[in-house]
Tab-separated table of C-alpha atoms in Angstrom:
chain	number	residue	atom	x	y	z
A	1	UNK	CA	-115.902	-78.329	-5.178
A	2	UNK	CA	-115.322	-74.588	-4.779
A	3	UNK	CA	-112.190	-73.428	-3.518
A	4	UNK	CA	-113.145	-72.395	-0.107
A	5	UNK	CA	-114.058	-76.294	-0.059
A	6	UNK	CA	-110.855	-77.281	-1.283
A	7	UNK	CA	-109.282	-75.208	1.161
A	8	UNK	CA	-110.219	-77.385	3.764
A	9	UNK	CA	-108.477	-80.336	4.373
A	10	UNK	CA	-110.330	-84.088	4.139
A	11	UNK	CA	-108.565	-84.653	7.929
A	12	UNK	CA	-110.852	-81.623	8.907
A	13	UNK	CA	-113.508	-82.248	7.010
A	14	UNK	CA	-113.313	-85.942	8.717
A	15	UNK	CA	-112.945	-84.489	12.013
A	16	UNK	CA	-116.178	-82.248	11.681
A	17	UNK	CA	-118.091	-85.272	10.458
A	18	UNK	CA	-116.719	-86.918	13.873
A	19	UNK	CA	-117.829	-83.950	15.756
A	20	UNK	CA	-121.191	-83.790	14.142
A	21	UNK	CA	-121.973	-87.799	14.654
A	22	UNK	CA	-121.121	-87.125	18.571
A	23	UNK	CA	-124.045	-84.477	18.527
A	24	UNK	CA	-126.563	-86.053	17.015
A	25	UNK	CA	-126.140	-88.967	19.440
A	26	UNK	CA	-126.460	-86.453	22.243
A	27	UNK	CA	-129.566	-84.604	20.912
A	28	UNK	CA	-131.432	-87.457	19.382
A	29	UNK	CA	-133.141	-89.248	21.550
A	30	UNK	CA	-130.665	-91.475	24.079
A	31	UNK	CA	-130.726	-94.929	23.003
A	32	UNK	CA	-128.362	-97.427	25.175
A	33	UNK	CA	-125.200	-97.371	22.303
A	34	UNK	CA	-125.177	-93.826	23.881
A	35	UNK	CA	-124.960	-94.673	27.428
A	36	UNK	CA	-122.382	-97.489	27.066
A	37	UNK	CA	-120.108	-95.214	25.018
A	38	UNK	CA	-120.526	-92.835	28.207
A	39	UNK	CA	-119.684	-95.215	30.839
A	40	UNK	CA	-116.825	-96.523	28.978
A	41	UNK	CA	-115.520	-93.013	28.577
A	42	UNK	CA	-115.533	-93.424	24.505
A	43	UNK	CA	-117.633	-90.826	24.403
A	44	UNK	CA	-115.626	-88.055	26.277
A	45	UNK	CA	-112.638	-89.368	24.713
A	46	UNK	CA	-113.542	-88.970	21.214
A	47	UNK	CA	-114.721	-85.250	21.884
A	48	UNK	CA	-111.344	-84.650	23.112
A	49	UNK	CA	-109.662	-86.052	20.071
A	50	UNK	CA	-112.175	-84.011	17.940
A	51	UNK	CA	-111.901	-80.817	19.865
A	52	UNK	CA	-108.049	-81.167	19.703
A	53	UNK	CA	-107.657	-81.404	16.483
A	54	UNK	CA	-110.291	-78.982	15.011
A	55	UNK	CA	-108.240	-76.333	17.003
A	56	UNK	CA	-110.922	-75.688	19.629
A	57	UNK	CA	-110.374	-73.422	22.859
A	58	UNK	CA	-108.093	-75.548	24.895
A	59	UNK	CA	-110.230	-74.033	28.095
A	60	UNK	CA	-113.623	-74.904	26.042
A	61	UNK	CA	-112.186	-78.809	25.288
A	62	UNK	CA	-111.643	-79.019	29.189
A	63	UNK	CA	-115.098	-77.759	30.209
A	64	UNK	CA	-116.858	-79.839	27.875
A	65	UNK	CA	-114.006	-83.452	28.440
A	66	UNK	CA	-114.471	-82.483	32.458
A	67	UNK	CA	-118.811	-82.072	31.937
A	68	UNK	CA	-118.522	-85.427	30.603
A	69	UNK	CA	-115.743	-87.309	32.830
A	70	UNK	CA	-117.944	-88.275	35.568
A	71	UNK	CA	-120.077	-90.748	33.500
A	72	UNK	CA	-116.732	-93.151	33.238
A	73	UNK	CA	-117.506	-96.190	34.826
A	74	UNK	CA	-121.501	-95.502	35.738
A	75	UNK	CA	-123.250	-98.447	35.203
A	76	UNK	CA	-124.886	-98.154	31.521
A	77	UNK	CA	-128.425	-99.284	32.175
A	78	UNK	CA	-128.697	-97.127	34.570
A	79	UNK	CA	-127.306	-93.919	32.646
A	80	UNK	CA	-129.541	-94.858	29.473
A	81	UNK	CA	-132.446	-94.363	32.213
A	82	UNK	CA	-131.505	-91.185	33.545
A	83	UNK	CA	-130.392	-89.759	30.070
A	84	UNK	CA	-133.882	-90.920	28.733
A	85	UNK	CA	-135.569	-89.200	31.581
A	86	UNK	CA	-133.682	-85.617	31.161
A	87	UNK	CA	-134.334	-86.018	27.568
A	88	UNK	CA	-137.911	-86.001	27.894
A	89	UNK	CA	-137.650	-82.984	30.786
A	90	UNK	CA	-136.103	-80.874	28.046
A	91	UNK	CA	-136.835	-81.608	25.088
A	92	UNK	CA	-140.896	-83.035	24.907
A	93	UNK	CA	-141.897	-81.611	28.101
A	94	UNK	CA	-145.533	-82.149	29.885
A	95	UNK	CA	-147.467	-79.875	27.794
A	96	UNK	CA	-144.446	-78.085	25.594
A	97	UNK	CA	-140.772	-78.210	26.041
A	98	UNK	CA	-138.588	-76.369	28.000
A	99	UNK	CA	-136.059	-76.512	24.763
A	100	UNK	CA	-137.608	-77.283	21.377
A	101	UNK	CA	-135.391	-79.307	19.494
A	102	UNK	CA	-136.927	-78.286	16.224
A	103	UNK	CA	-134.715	-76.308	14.520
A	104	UNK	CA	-136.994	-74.492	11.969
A	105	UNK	CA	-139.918	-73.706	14.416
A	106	UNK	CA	-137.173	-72.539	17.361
A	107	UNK	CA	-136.370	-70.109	14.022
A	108	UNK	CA	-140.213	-69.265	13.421
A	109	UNK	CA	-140.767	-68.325	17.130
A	110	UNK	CA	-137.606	-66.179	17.392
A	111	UNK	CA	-139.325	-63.978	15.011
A	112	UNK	CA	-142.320	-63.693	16.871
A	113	UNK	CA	-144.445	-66.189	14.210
A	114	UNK	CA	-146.600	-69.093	15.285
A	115	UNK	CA	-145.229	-72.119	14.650
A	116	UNK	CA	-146.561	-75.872	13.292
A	117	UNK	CA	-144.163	-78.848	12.955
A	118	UNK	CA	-143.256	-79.972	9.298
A	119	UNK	CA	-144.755	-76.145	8.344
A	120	UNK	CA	-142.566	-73.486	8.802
A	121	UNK	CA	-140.474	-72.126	6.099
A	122	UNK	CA	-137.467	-73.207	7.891
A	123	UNK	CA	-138.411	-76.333	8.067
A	124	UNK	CA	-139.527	-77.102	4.646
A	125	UNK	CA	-136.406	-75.120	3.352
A	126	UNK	CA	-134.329	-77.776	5.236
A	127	UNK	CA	-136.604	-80.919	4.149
A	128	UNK	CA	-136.209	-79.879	0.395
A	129	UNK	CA	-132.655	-79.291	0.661
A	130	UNK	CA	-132.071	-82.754	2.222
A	131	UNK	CA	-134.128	-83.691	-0.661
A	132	UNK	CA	-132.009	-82.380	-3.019
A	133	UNK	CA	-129.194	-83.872	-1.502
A	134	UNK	CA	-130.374	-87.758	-1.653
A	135	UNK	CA	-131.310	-87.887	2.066
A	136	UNK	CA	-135.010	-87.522	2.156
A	137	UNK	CA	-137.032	-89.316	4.114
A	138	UNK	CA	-138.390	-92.871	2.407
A	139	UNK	CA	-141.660	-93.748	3.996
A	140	UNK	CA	-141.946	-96.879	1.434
A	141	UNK	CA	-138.718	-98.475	3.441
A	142	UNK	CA	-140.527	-97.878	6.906
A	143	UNK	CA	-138.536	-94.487	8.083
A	144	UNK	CA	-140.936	-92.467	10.239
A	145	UNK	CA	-142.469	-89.323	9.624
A	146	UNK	CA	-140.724	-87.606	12.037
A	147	UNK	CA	-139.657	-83.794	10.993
A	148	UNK	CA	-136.656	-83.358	9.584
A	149	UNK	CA	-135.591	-80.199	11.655
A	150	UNK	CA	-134.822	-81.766	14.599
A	151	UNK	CA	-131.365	-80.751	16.007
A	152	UNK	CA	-129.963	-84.216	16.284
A	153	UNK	CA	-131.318	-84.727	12.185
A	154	UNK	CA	-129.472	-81.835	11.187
A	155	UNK	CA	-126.331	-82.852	13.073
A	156	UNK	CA	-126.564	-86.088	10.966
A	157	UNK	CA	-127.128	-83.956	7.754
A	158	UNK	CA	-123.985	-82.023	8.125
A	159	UNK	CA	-122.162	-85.388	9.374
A	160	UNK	CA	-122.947	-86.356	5.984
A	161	UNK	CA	-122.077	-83.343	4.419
A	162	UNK	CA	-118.694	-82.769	5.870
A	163	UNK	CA	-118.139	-86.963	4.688
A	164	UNK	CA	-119.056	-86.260	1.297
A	165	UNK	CA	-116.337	-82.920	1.508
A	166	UNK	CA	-114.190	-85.554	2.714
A	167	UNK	CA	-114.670	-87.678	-0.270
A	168	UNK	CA	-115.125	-90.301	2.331
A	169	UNK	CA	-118.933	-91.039	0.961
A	170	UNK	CA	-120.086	-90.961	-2.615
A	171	UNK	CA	-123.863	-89.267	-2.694
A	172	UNK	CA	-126.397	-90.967	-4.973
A	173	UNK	CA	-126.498	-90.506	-8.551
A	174	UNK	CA	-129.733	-88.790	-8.047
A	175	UNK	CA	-128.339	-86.035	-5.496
A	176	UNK	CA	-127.307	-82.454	-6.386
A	177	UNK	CA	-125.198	-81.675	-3.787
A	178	UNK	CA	-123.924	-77.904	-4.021
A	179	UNK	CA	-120.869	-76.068	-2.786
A	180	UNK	CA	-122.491	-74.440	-0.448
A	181	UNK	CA	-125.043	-76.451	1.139
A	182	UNK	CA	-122.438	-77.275	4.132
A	183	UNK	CA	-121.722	-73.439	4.911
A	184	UNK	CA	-125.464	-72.948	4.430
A	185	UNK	CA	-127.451	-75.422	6.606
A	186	UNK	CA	-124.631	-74.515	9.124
A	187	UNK	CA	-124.381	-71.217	9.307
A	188	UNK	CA	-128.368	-70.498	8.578
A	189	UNK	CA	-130.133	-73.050	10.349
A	190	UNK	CA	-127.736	-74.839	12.941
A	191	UNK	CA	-125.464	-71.922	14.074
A	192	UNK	CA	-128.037	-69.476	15.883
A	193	UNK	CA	-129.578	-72.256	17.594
A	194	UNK	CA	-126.679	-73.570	18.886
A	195	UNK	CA	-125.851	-70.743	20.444
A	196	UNK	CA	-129.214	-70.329	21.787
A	197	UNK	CA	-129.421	-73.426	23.214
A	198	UNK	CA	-125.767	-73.400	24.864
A	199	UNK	CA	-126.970	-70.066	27.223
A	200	UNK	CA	-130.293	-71.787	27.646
A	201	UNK	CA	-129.113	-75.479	28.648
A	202	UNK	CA	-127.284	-74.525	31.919
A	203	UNK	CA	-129.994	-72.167	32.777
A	204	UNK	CA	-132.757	-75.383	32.581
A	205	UNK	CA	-130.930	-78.279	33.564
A	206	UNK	CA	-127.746	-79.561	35.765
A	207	UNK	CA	-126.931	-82.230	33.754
A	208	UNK	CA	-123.610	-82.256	32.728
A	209	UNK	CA	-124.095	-84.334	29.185
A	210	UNK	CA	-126.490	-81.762	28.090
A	211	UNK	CA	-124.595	-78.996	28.803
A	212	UNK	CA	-121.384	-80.240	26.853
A	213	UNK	CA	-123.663	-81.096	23.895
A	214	UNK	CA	-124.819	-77.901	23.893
A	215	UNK	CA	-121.310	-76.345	23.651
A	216	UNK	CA	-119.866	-78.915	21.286
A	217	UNK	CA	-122.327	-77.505	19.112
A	218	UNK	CA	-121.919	-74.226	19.294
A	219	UNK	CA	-118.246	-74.882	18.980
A	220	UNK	CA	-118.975	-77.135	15.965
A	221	UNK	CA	-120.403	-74.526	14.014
A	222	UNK	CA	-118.204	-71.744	14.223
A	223	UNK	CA	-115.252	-71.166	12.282
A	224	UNK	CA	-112.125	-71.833	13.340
């Protein structure tokens, strides 16, 4: 590990990986796990413990704890329902959606490029990376084809980044897992998006889960 790695602490490093499994339940697509955490407040209390102890804005941790208090005691069918419904709203749309939740082509269209899933140089820079890493995609054991650029996928990624930092996980001997690959996939892939998509999310939809992922995120891949 390089020293700014070793810098870090494997509490933090922990703590991240905590932060980063919280988003990619919120951006992949709701499944009912989700909505019972929600209604039993687990969810909104384990972003307070992670916002806490990463050191966040105390004013941030309230907006996003308060965004997310309401869903306490809702009954959980009925929020996995709702939660699947905004989902679709925002992020597959009728015809395209309102927020893509594809990391690399959201890149390729903010520099005026068209755009095809799987294709853009974003995306196949993350795919081969996650390669590299010993987290590809393996068809032969039924995973889907799905692209890899997704914002909840790369929320996972750096989840197990962060656990690996941690020394929590040990990669496969196959994986080449470099120093930088954390700072990297945040800081060039996730970290303009998620700032992106916390101005945009208010703007398109009321719904308070949304709108705390989207800061969590942005909060989650800043420095602090």
């Amino acid at each position: 590990m390089s020293d700014t790695t070793q810098s870090i602490s494997a509490d933090t490093w922990m703590n991240r990986a905590a932060g980063f499994e919280l988003c990619a339940h919120g951006f992949l697509l709701p499944a009912p796990v989700l909505a019972e955490a929600l209604a039993s407040g687990e969810f909104v209390d384990s972003c307070r413990e992670v916002m806490e102890n990463l050191g966040f804005d105390a004013v941030r941790t309230d907006v996003v704890t308060g965004l997310l208090a309401p869903y306490r005691g809702v009954e959980a069918d009925e929020l996995f329902h709702d939660l699947r419904k905004i989902y679709t709203q925002l992020f597959i749309g009728e015809k395209l959606p309102p927020i893509t939740p594809y990391v690399g082509l959201w890149a390729t269209q903010q520099r005026g490029e068209e755009g095809v899933l799987f294709l853009t140089k974003d995306s196949m820079d993350i795919e081969r990376t996650m390669k590299r890493c010993g987290v590809g995609k393996n068809l032969a054991a039924g995973q889907t084809n799905d692209p890899v650029d997704h914002v909840g996928t790369l929320c996972e990624f750096c989840k197990f980044l962060c656990l690996v930092n941690a020394r929590a996980v040990e990669p496969s001997p196959e994986a080449t897992i470099l120093d930088e690959d954390f700072n990297a996939m945040r800081d060039t892939y996730l970290a303009p998006f998620a700032r992106w998509l916390a101005d945009e999310t208010p703007r398109l939809t009321d719904s308070g889960f949304y709108r705390a992922m989207s800061y969590l995120l942005d909060d989650l891949t800043r420095d602090h």
